[in-house]
């Protein structure tokens, strides 16, 4: 580097705050029209290839299909009894396996590689017999390249690689039940192996991530890793300004059947009450404290659940109050459409300019009323058109008498709300509906980040081409 360039470089370092050298990692989030599940768009392997992974807020570690067309020059098996292998917490080792197979050469036949038990998100919501669990097959643990967009002032940004990112392998049939075209799962849980944690550790970025889930018929939403904000959406709306925070609550018992002795990797909030149009839903709040053996209880935030799930007695109380308030609006009840329990004739339900139901307002109350997350018809009702039926249905479902988690805040409730997970102060931030701010989750524009990262402006102004990392 020449002397003038060094001068400008050090002038830059002393003239801008340190955060300007930190990099946000950006990925698009898609809503599958059929499954109503969410996936995140990333790039994997060497050479890089685009890939779609199921978005799982509660996952401890990511996994991908290694058995179908897995070709990469950068993957490596995880060696057993190494710090990375130990961090998976499953302690299984064996010699070389069939796939990926290019490393299974003569000089590795005596090497002990690490194995783990990847699991689907649905397993965490089921009660299991820990002494006789139905285990998935043990699978290889590998590392490979994961790349996400980073801001450079353009609409698409630059791809930045995260080398040696940890994954578990799965067989192709393990993807059954997830959205079409996904090849694995992106874990965002409270674990050192999740995508937010690995990015933070490798790039010394803030332990923050945010997601903004899109509606089923809108464009992609966005996931932002390693940035505290601002989070700007067209037309230049910073949704971080409307964030309200509440502490994250941690379940002392994991929902995993393989690491049940550890605290949960999922995200819970301290929900204390539910109101509909200001009317308190009368339910047994003793269901909410965590039970110490199996971890039953709490109110969970889940991207792997399409709609809100409520324990049966909570659901009945909720539906009763909702129907009373809907009757005031002259909603006409019709036969319910599975999986929903309450539906109304579409002609009787008023709609907003955006085409969402004008429904009773649902308040999720936290911190004894100090914090309230308001949900309008966009996040509480679902339009169903099929087989001659045109209905608006209540987007909360009866979760059964004995679910592990009595209240699950599902994907529908989160759509078009910016959600921030602050893993430094262990708090959860949620915005008001982006629609009320004149924008939506599908209107995030990467070039707005040029304002936050003056390094790019500096490079352009002085014609410099140096890169970091």
Short mmCIF file of C-alpha atoms in Angstrom, two decimals:
data_model
loop_
_atom_site.label_atom_id
_atom_site.label_comp_id
_atom_site.label_asym_id
_atom_site.label_seq_id
_atom_site.Cartn_x
_atom_site.Cartn_y
_atom_site.Cartn_z
CA UNK A 1 0.00 0.00 0.00
CA UNK A 2 1.49 3.38 -1.00
CA UNK A 3 2.17 6.17 1.49
CA UNK A 4 -0.75 8.36 0.27
CA UNK A 5 -3.08 5.38 0.48
CA UNK A 6 -1.91 4.62 4.01
CA UNK A 7 -2.55 8.23 4.98
CA UNK A 8 -6.09 8.14 3.64
CA UNK A 9 -6.69 4.76 5.28
CA UNK A 10 -5.69 5.94 8.75
CA UNK A 11 -7.52 9.23 8.21
CA UNK A 12 -10.64 7.17 7.53
CA UNK A 13 -10.18 5.04 10.65
CA UNK A 14 -9.87 8.11 12.87
CA UNK A 15 -12.65 10.08 11.17
CA UNK A 16 -15.49 7.54 11.36
CA UNK A 17 -16.84 5.51 14.28
CA UNK A 18 -15.75 1.90 14.62
CA UNK A 19 -19.14 0.54 13.60
CA UNK A 20 -18.50 1.72 10.06
CA UNK A 21 -16.12 -1.22 9.63
CA UNK A 22 -18.74 -3.70 10.77
CA UNK A 23 -20.62 -5.57 8.09
CA UNK A 24 -24.30 -6.42 8.01
CA UNK A 25 -25.20 -9.69 6.33
CA UNK A 26 -28.44 -9.66 4.38
CA UNK A 27 -30.62 -12.52 3.10
CA UNK A 28 -34.04 -12.65 1.46
CA UNK A 29 -36.92 -14.48 3.15
CA UNK A 30 -39.60 -16.18 1.06
CA UNK A 31 -43.08 -17.35 2.02
CA UNK A 32 -44.10 -20.58 0.28
CA UNK A 33 -47.67 -20.19 -0.99
CA UNK A 34 -48.57 -23.84 -0.41
CA UNK A 35 -46.96 -24.74 2.90
CA UNK A 36 -47.00 -21.19 4.32
CA UNK A 37 -43.52 -21.91 5.66
CA UNK A 38 -40.58 -19.52 5.36
CA UNK A 39 -37.23 -20.06 3.71
CA UNK A 40 -34.06 -18.02 3.57
CA UNK A 41 -31.99 -17.54 0.42
CA UNK A 42 -28.24 -18.08 0.85
CA UNK A 43 -25.23 -19.19 -1.18
CA UNK A 44 -23.33 -22.37 -0.30
CA UNK A 45 -20.28 -24.43 -1.26
CA UNK A 46 -17.35 -23.80 -3.59
CA UNK A 47 -18.02 -22.69 -6.24
CA UNK A 48 -20.91 -20.77 -4.68
CA UNK A 49 -24.41 -21.91 -5.55
CA UNK A 50 -27.73 -20.35 -4.50
CA UNK A 51 -29.69 -22.41 -2.00
CA UNK A 52 -32.98 -22.19 -0.13
CA UNK A 53 -33.07 -23.21 3.55
CA UNK A 54 -36.06 -23.53 5.89
CA UNK A 55 -36.02 -20.61 8.35
CA UNK A 56 -36.08 -21.93 11.93
CA UNK A 57 -35.90 -19.44 14.80
CA UNK A 58 -35.43 -22.22 17.36
CA UNK A 59 -32.86 -24.39 15.62
CA UNK A 60 -29.60 -25.16 17.41
CA UNK A 61 -27.60 -25.92 14.26
CA UNK A 62 -28.20 -25.86 10.53
CA UNK A 63 -28.45 -28.92 8.31
CA UNK A 64 -28.45 -29.64 4.58
CA UNK A 65 -29.09 -32.51 2.20
CA UNK A 66 -25.66 -34.03 1.57
CA UNK A 67 -26.99 -37.05 -0.33
CA UNK A 68 -28.30 -35.42 -3.50
CA UNK A 69 -25.83 -33.74 -5.88
CA UNK A 70 -23.54 -32.47 -3.13
CA UNK A 71 -20.44 -31.17 -4.91
CA UNK A 72 -18.10 -28.73 -3.23
CA UNK A 73 -14.34 -28.35 -3.05
CA UNK A 74 -14.42 -26.67 0.37
CA UNK A 75 -16.38 -29.00 2.63
CA UNK A 76 -14.66 -30.90 5.41
CA UNK A 77 -15.79 -33.47 7.93
CA UNK A 78 -15.77 -32.38 11.56
CA UNK A 79 -13.14 -34.36 13.48
CA UNK A 80 -14.39 -35.95 16.68
CA UNK A 81 -13.23 -34.63 20.08
CA UNK A 82 -12.44 -31.19 18.70
CA UNK A 83 -13.95 -27.97 20.13
CA UNK A 84 -16.32 -27.70 17.15
CA UNK A 85 -17.47 -31.30 17.53
CA UNK A 86 -17.96 -30.82 21.27
CA UNK A 87 -20.09 -27.71 20.69
CA UNK A 88 -22.75 -29.85 19.00
CA UNK A 89 -23.21 -31.52 22.39
CA UNK A 90 -23.98 -34.96 21.01
CA UNK A 91 -20.62 -36.71 21.34
CA UNK A 92 -20.88 -39.35 18.64
CA UNK A 93 -17.89 -40.49 16.60
CA UNK A 94 -17.17 -43.00 13.88
CA UNK A 95 -14.97 -43.61 10.88
CA UNK A 96 -15.61 -42.39 7.34
CA UNK A 97 -19.13 -42.60 5.91
CA UNK A 98 -20.49 -42.78 2.39
CA UNK A 99 -21.38 -39.13 1.73
CA UNK A 100 -19.93 -36.66 1.20
CA UNK A 101 -17.35 -39.15 0.02
CA UNK A 102 -14.45 -37.32 -1.60
CA UNK A 103 -12.63 -37.15 1.75
CA UNK A 104 -12.97 -40.86 2.36
CA UNK A 105 -9.56 -41.74 1.00
CA UNK A 106 -7.00 -44.22 2.27
CA UNK A 107 -5.36 -41.68 4.57
CA UNK A 108 -8.63 -40.99 6.43
CA UNK A 109 -9.88 -44.50 7.10
CA UNK A 110 -8.69 -44.43 10.70
CA UNK A 111 -9.84 -40.86 11.39
CA UNK A 112 -12.76 -40.55 13.81
CA UNK A 113 -15.31 -38.09 12.46
CA UNK A 114 -18.10 -36.48 14.46
CA UNK A 115 -21.77 -37.32 14.02
CA UNK A 116 -24.98 -35.72 15.25
CA UNK A 117 -28.74 -36.08 15.23
CA UNK A 118 -30.38 -33.36 13.13
CA UNK A 119 -34.06 -32.90 13.86
CA UNK A 120 -37.10 -31.27 12.34
CA UNK A 121 -38.62 -28.27 14.14
CA UNK A 122 -41.87 -30.17 14.69
CA UNK A 123 -40.12 -32.65 17.00
CA UNK A 124 -39.54 -29.90 19.56
CA UNK A 125 -43.29 -29.43 20.01
CA UNK A 126 -43.97 -33.10 20.70
CA UNK A 127 -43.71 -34.88 24.02
CA UNK A 128 -41.36 -37.81 23.76
CA UNK A 129 -40.32 -40.69 25.96
CA UNK A 130 -36.71 -39.76 26.63
CA UNK A 131 -35.90 -43.37 27.47
CA UNK A 132 -37.34 -44.68 24.19
CA UNK A 133 -37.15 -41.80 21.71
CA UNK A 134 -37.73 -42.23 18.00
CA UNK A 135 -34.35 -40.96 16.89
CA UNK A 136 -33.39 -39.76 13.45
CA UNK A 137 -30.40 -41.49 11.93
CA UNK A 138 -27.01 -40.23 13.06
CA UNK A 139 -25.49 -38.08 10.33
CA UNK A 140 -22.11 -36.61 9.46
CA UNK A 141 -21.15 -33.16 10.69
CA UNK A 142 -19.36 -31.04 8.11
CA UNK A 143 -18.22 -27.49 7.47
CA UNK A 144 -18.51 -25.61 4.21
CA UNK A 145 -18.76 -22.08 2.86
CA UNK A 146 -21.88 -20.00 3.48
CA UNK A 147 -22.15 -16.60 1.76
CA UNK A 148 -24.62 -13.75 2.26
CA UNK A 149 -25.01 -10.31 0.71
CA UNK A 150 -23.28 -7.34 2.33
CA UNK A 151 -24.01 -3.67 1.59
CA UNK A 152 -21.97 -1.83 -1.04
CA UNK A 153 -24.49 0.83 -2.05
CA UNK A 154 -26.10 -1.28 -4.80
CA UNK A 155 -29.45 -3.07 -4.89
CA UNK A 156 -27.94 -6.55 -4.71
CA UNK A 157 -24.81 -5.95 -2.60
CA UNK A 158 -21.64 -8.01 -2.57
CA UNK A 159 -21.43 -11.63 -1.46
CA UNK A 160 -19.21 -12.23 1.53
CA UNK A 161 -18.11 -15.73 2.45
CA UNK A 162 -18.24 -17.29 5.88
CA UNK A 163 -15.74 -20.16 5.69
CA UNK A 164 -16.00 -23.38 7.69
CA UNK A 165 -19.64 -22.89 8.56
CA UNK A 166 -20.96 -25.91 10.51
CA UNK A 167 -23.79 -28.11 9.19
CA UNK A 168 -25.20 -31.53 9.86
CA UNK A 169 -26.02 -33.72 6.88
CA UNK A 170 -29.49 -35.14 6.25
CA UNK A 171 -30.92 -37.54 3.73
CA UNK A 172 -33.21 -36.18 1.02
CA UNK A 173 -36.39 -37.66 2.51
CA UNK A 174 -35.74 -35.66 5.69
CA UNK A 175 -36.93 -32.56 3.80
CA UNK A 176 -40.47 -33.93 3.51
CA UNK A 177 -43.04 -31.51 4.92
CA UNK A 178 -40.92 -28.40 4.38
CA UNK A 179 -41.41 -25.82 1.65
CA UNK A 180 -40.77 -26.79 -1.95
CA UNK A 181 -37.17 -26.54 -3.19
CA UNK A 182 -35.50 -26.16 0.23
CA UNK A 183 -32.37 -28.27 0.65
CA UNK A 184 -31.91 -27.85 4.39
CA UNK A 185 -32.55 -25.76 7.47
CA UNK A 186 -31.11 -22.41 8.59
CA UNK A 187 -30.85 -22.36 12.39
CA UNK A 188 -31.31 -18.99 14.11
CA UNK A 189 -31.66 -20.28 17.67
CA UNK A 190 -29.89 -19.30 20.88
CA UNK A 191 -26.87 -21.47 20.14
CA UNK A 192 -23.20 -20.90 19.37
CA UNK A 193 -23.72 -22.86 16.14
CA UNK A 194 -26.61 -20.81 14.76
CA UNK A 195 -26.16 -18.46 11.82
CA UNK A 196 -26.31 -15.25 13.93
CA UNK A 197 -23.79 -16.58 16.46
CA UNK A 198 -21.30 -17.89 13.89
CA UNK A 199 -21.38 -14.62 11.94
CA UNK A 200 -20.93 -12.59 15.12
CA UNK A 201 -17.99 -14.75 16.24
CA UNK A 202 -16.20 -14.82 12.88
CA UNK A 203 -16.60 -11.12 12.05
CA UNK A 204 -16.78 -9.57 15.52
CA UNK A 205 -20.13 -8.03 14.64
CA UNK A 206 -22.87 -7.08 17.13
CA UNK A 207 -24.88 -9.99 18.48
CA UNK A 208 -28.06 -8.81 16.84
CA UNK A 209 -30.25 -10.11 14.08
CA UNK A 210 -33.58 -8.99 12.66
CA UNK A 211 -36.20 -10.64 10.49
CA UNK A 212 -39.13 -9.19 8.60
CA UNK A 213 -41.45 -11.93 7.31
CA UNK A 214 -43.32 -11.29 4.06
CA UNK A 215 -46.96 -12.06 3.38
CA UNK A 216 -47.89 -15.09 1.31
CA UNK A 217 -48.58 -13.11 -1.87
CA UNK A 218 -45.98 -10.36 -1.53
CA UNK A 219 -42.32 -10.23 -2.52
CA UNK A 220 -39.47 -11.48 -0.34
CA UNK A 221 -38.86 -10.23 3.19
CA UNK A 222 -35.45 -9.87 4.76
CA UNK A 223 -33.12 -11.23 7.44
CA UNK A 224 -30.33 -8.96 8.69
CA UNK A 225 -27.44 -10.35 10.73
CA UNK A 226 -24.79 -8.44 12.67
CA UNK A 227 -26.48 -5.03 12.66
CA UNK A 228 -28.29 -3.01 15.34
CA UNK A 229 -29.98 -0.91 12.65
CA UNK A 230 -31.27 1.37 11.29
CA UNK A 231 -33.42 -0.91 9.12
CA UNK A 232 -34.70 1.11 6.19
CA UNK A 233 -37.55 0.18 3.88
CA UNK A 234 -38.89 1.97 0.84
CA UNK A 235 -39.81 4.84 0.79
CA UNK A 236 -36.94 5.45 3.27
CA UNK A 237 -38.84 4.29 6.37
CA UNK A 238 -36.67 3.24 9.32
CA UNK A 239 -38.72 0.58 11.12
CA UNK A 240 -36.20 0.41 13.96
CA UNK A 241 -37.64 3.70 15.24
CA UNK A 242 -40.87 1.95 16.19
CA UNK A 243 -39.26 -1.01 17.98
CA UNK A 244 -40.66 -1.86 21.40
CA UNK A 245 -38.54 -4.13 23.60
CA UNK A 246 -39.32 -6.84 26.11
CA UNK A 247 -36.94 -9.32 27.78
CA UNK A 248 -36.36 -12.69 26.18
CA UNK A 249 -37.35 -15.51 28.52
CA UNK A 250 -35.40 -18.76 28.41
CA UNK A 251 -36.92 -22.17 28.98
CA UNK A 252 -34.57 -24.16 31.28
CA UNK A 253 -35.34 -27.40 29.43
CA UNK A 254 -34.54 -27.95 25.77
CA UNK A 255 -37.25 -29.21 23.43
CA UNK A 256 -34.65 -31.38 21.71
CA UNK A 257 -34.88 -35.09 22.40
CA UNK A 258 -31.09 -35.28 22.09
CA UNK A 259 -30.05 -32.44 24.41
CA UNK A 260 -33.03 -32.24 26.74
CA UNK A 261 -30.78 -31.65 29.76
CA UNK A 262 -29.67 -28.28 28.31
CA UNK A 263 -31.64 -24.99 28.27
CA UNK A 264 -33.84 -24.44 25.23
CA UNK A 265 -32.44 -22.79 22.11
CA UNK A 266 -35.83 -21.27 21.31
CA UNK A 267 -37.06 -17.74 21.99
CA UNK A 268 -39.81 -17.08 24.53
CA UNK A 269 -41.42 -13.87 25.74
CA UNK A 270 -43.06 -13.15 29.09
CA UNK A 271 -46.66 -13.06 27.89
CA UNK A 272 -48.98 -12.33 30.82
CA UNK A 273 -52.36 -11.70 29.19
CA UNK A 274 -54.27 -11.48 25.90
CA UNK A 275 -56.87 -8.83 25.10
CA UNK A 276 -59.28 -8.56 22.17
CA UNK A 277 -60.62 -5.06 21.56
CA UNK A 278 -59.56 -4.32 25.11
CA UNK A 279 -61.47 -7.30 26.56
CA UNK A 280 -59.28 -9.64 28.62
CA UNK A 281 -59.30 -13.27 27.47
CA UNK A 282 -59.94 -15.30 30.65
CA UNK A 283 -57.57 -18.25 30.70
CA UNK A 284 -55.57 -20.17 33.27
CA UNK A 285 -52.27 -18.27 33.48
CA UNK A 286 -50.79 -21.06 35.63
CA UNK A 287 -50.17 -22.83 32.30
CA UNK A 288 -47.47 -20.29 31.43
CA UNK A 289 -44.64 -20.84 34.00
CA UNK A 290 -42.10 -23.40 32.82
CA UNK A 291 -42.40 -26.88 34.24
CA UNK A 292 -38.99 -28.00 35.49
CA UNK A 293 -38.78 -31.55 34.09
CA UNK A 294 -40.09 -31.40 30.53
CA UNK A 295 -40.07 -27.64 29.98
CA UNK A 296 -43.81 -27.39 29.40
CA UNK A 297 -45.06 -23.78 29.48
CA UNK A 298 -44.25 -20.35 28.14
CA UNK A 299 -45.10 -18.31 25.05
CA UNK A 300 -42.82 -19.05 22.12
CA UNK A 301 -42.02 -17.22 18.89
CA UNK A 302 -41.84 -19.70 16.00
CA UNK A 303 -41.27 -19.36 12.26
CA UNK A 304 -41.90 -23.08 11.87
CA UNK A 305 -45.57 -22.76 12.85
CA UNK A 306 -47.87 -21.29 10.20
CA UNK A 307 -50.43 -19.84 12.58
CA UNK A 308 -50.76 -19.14 16.28
CA UNK A 309 -51.21 -22.26 18.42
CA UNK A 310 -53.13 -22.10 21.68
CA UNK A 311 -53.66 -24.82 24.26
CA UNK A 312 -57.26 -26.02 24.09
CA UNK A 313 -58.65 -24.14 27.08
CA UNK A 314 -56.85 -20.95 26.04
CA UNK A 315 -58.11 -21.37 22.48
CA UNK A 316 -61.73 -21.80 23.58
CA UNK A 317 -61.56 -18.65 25.73
CA UNK A 318 -59.81 -16.73 22.96
CA UNK A 319 -62.30 -17.81 20.27
CA UNK A 320 -65.28 -16.97 22.50
CA UNK A 321 -64.15 -13.38 23.07
CA UNK A 322 -63.15 -12.95 19.43
CA UNK A 323 -66.53 -14.17 18.17
CA UNK A 324 -68.36 -11.76 20.51
CA UNK A 325 -66.33 -8.85 19.16
CA UNK A 326 -66.72 -10.04 15.57
CA UNK A 327 -70.49 -10.23 16.04
CA UNK A 328 -70.51 -6.51 16.86
CA UNK A 329 -68.93 -5.99 13.42
CA UNK A 330 -71.67 -8.16 11.84
CA UNK A 331 -69.29 -10.93 10.78
CA UNK A 332 -71.35 -13.92 9.64
CA UNK A 333 -70.19 -17.30 11.00
CA UNK A 334 -69.99 -20.21 8.55
CA UNK A 335 -68.75 -23.80 8.76
CA UNK A 336 -65.07 -23.81 9.69
CA UNK A 337 -62.44 -24.77 7.13
CA UNK A 338 -59.68 -27.04 8.44
CA UNK A 339 -57.32 -26.48 10.16
CA UNK A 340 -59.19 -23.42 11.45
CA UNK A 341 -61.92 -23.51 14.06
CA UNK A 342 -63.68 -20.19 13.38
CA UNK A 343 -64.53 -18.84 9.93
CA UNK A 344 -66.72 -16.06 8.53
CA UNK A 345 -68.33 -15.42 5.16
CA UNK A 346 -65.94 -13.17 3.26
CA UNK A 347 -68.79 -10.89 2.11
CA UNK A 348 -69.57 -10.01 5.75
CA UNK A 349 -65.99 -9.01 6.61
CA UNK A 350 -64.80 -5.53 5.81
CA UNK A 351 -61.35 -5.18 4.27
CA UNK A 352 -58.64 -2.54 4.24
CA UNK A 353 -57.21 -0.87 1.16
CA UNK A 354 -54.46 -3.52 1.21
CA UNK A 355 -57.06 -6.30 1.17
CA UNK A 356 -56.74 -7.38 4.82
CA UNK A 357 -59.64 -8.02 7.19
CA UNK A 358 -60.88 -5.21 9.41
CA UNK A 359 -60.92 -7.44 12.44
CA UNK A 360 -60.97 -7.06 16.23
CA UNK A 361 -57.57 -5.98 17.54
CA UNK A 362 -55.61 -8.60 19.47
CA UNK A 363 -53.20 -7.39 22.16
CA UNK A 364 -50.38 -9.66 23.32
CA UNK A 365 -49.65 -8.24 26.77
CA UNK A 366 -46.22 -8.52 28.40
CA UNK A 367 -44.56 -7.19 31.55
CA UNK A 368 -47.93 -6.85 33.32
CA UNK A 369 -49.29 -4.43 30.77
CA UNK A 370 -46.21 -2.27 30.29
CA UNK A 371 -45.55 -3.75 26.84
CA UNK A 372 -48.28 -4.53 24.30
CA UNK A 373 -47.89 -6.07 20.82
CA UNK A 374 -50.95 -5.07 18.80
CA UNK A 375 -52.15 -7.33 15.98
CA UNK A 376 -54.76 -6.24 13.46
CA UNK A 377 -56.61 -8.29 10.86
CA UNK A 378 -53.44 -8.63 8.77
CA UNK A 379 -52.00 -10.83 11.49
CA UNK A 380 -55.09 -12.48 12.97
CA UNK A 381 -57.22 -13.62 10.01
CA UNK A 382 -56.60 -15.69 6.89
CA UNK A 383 -58.47 -15.49 3.57
CA UNK A 384 -59.49 -18.94 2.29
CA UNK A 385 -60.71 -19.40 -1.27
CA UNK A 386 -61.19 -22.99 -2.39
CA UNK A 387 -63.90 -25.44 -3.52
CA UNK A 388 -66.59 -22.80 -3.60
CA UNK A 389 -65.67 -21.42 -0.18
CA UNK A 390 -64.76 -17.75 0.31
CA UNK A 391 -64.05 -17.10 3.96
CA UNK A 392 -61.98 -15.21 6.47
CA UNK A 393 -60.78 -17.55 9.22
CA UNK A 394 -59.29 -16.86 12.63
CA UNK A 395 -55.54 -17.39 12.28
CA UNK A 396 -55.13 -19.09 15.66
CA UNK A 397 -55.52 -22.86 15.95
CA UNK A 398 -56.44 -25.26 18.75
CA UNK A 399 -53.09 -26.75 19.79
CA UNK A 400 -54.56 -29.59 21.88
CA UNK A 401 -54.97 -30.24 25.59
CA UNK A 402 -51.33 -31.01 26.40
CA UNK A 403 -48.96 -29.17 24.06
CA UNK A 404 -45.42 -28.58 25.20
CA UNK A 405 -45.87 -24.84 24.66
CA UNK A 406 -49.34 -23.50 25.52
CA UNK A 407 -48.98 -20.34 23.41
CA UNK A 408 -47.05 -20.22 20.14
CA UNK A 409 -46.86 -16.95 18.21
CA UNK A 410 -46.75 -18.21 14.63
CA UNK A 411 -45.61 -16.87 11.30
CA UNK A 412 -48.90 -15.14 10.43
CA UNK A 413 -48.70 -13.05 13.60
CA UNK A 414 -45.19 -11.85 12.67
CA UNK A 415 -45.69 -10.98 9.01
CA UNK A 416 -44.91 -7.35 8.11
CA UNK A 417 -43.58 -6.65 11.60
CA UNK A 418 -39.85 -6.02 11.99
CA UNK A 419 -38.52 -8.29 14.75
CA UNK A 420 -35.12 -7.75 16.34
CA UNK A 421 -33.30 -10.25 18.56
CA UNK A 422 -30.77 -8.49 20.78
CA UNK A 423 -28.53 -11.28 22.05
CA UNK A 424 -26.32 -8.87 23.98
CA UNK A 425 -29.04 -7.58 26.30
CA UNK A 426 -31.25 -10.66 25.80
CA UNK A 427 -34.28 -8.75 24.64
CA UNK A 428 -36.83 -8.98 21.84
CA UNK A 429 -37.89 -5.96 19.81
CA UNK A 430 -40.99 -5.72 17.65
CA UNK A 431 -42.22 -2.88 15.47
CA UNK A 432 -45.72 -1.77 14.75
CA UNK A 433 -47.12 -3.14 11.50
CA UNK A 434 -45.02 -1.96 8.57
CA UNK A 435 -48.28 -1.43 6.66
CA UNK A 436 -49.27 1.35 9.05
CA UNK A 437 -45.90 2.97 8.32
CA UNK A 438 -46.55 3.01 4.58
CA UNK A 439 -44.20 0.16 3.77
CA UNK A 440 -43.91 -3.63 4.10
CA UNK A 441 -41.33 -6.34 4.72
CA UNK A 442 -40.99 -6.85 0.96
CA UNK A 443 -39.76 -3.27 0.49
CA UNK A 444 -36.37 -3.53 2.17
CA UNK A 445 -33.70 -1.97 -0.02
CA UNK A 446 -30.07 -2.86 0.51
CA UNK A 447 -28.69 0.39 -0.86
CA UNK A 448 -30.09 2.29 2.13
CA UNK A 449 -27.29 0.68 4.14
CA UNK A 450 -24.77 2.82 2.30
CA UNK A 451 -25.70 5.57 4.76
CA UNK A 452 -24.75 3.36 7.68
CA UNK A 453 -21.48 2.06 6.24
CA UNK A 454 -19.48 5.12 5.06
CA UNK A 455 -16.57 2.85 4.13
CA UNK A 456 -18.22 2.34 0.74
CA UNK A 457 -18.64 6.09 0.18
CA UNK A 458 -15.02 6.58 1.15
CA UNK A 459 -13.82 3.97 -1.33
CA UNK A 460 -15.86 5.50 -4.13
CA UNK A 461 -14.75 9.06 -3.36
CA UNK A 462 -11.05 8.26 -3.41
CA UNK A 463 -11.18 5.44 -5.96
CA UNK A 464 -9.82 2.87 -3.55
CA UNK A 465 -10.30 -0.86 -4.09
CA UNK A 466 -8.97 -2.39 -0.88
CA UNK A 467 -11.20 -4.95 0.81
CA UNK A 468 -11.51 -6.37 4.29
CA UNK A 469 -11.89 -10.06 5.02
#
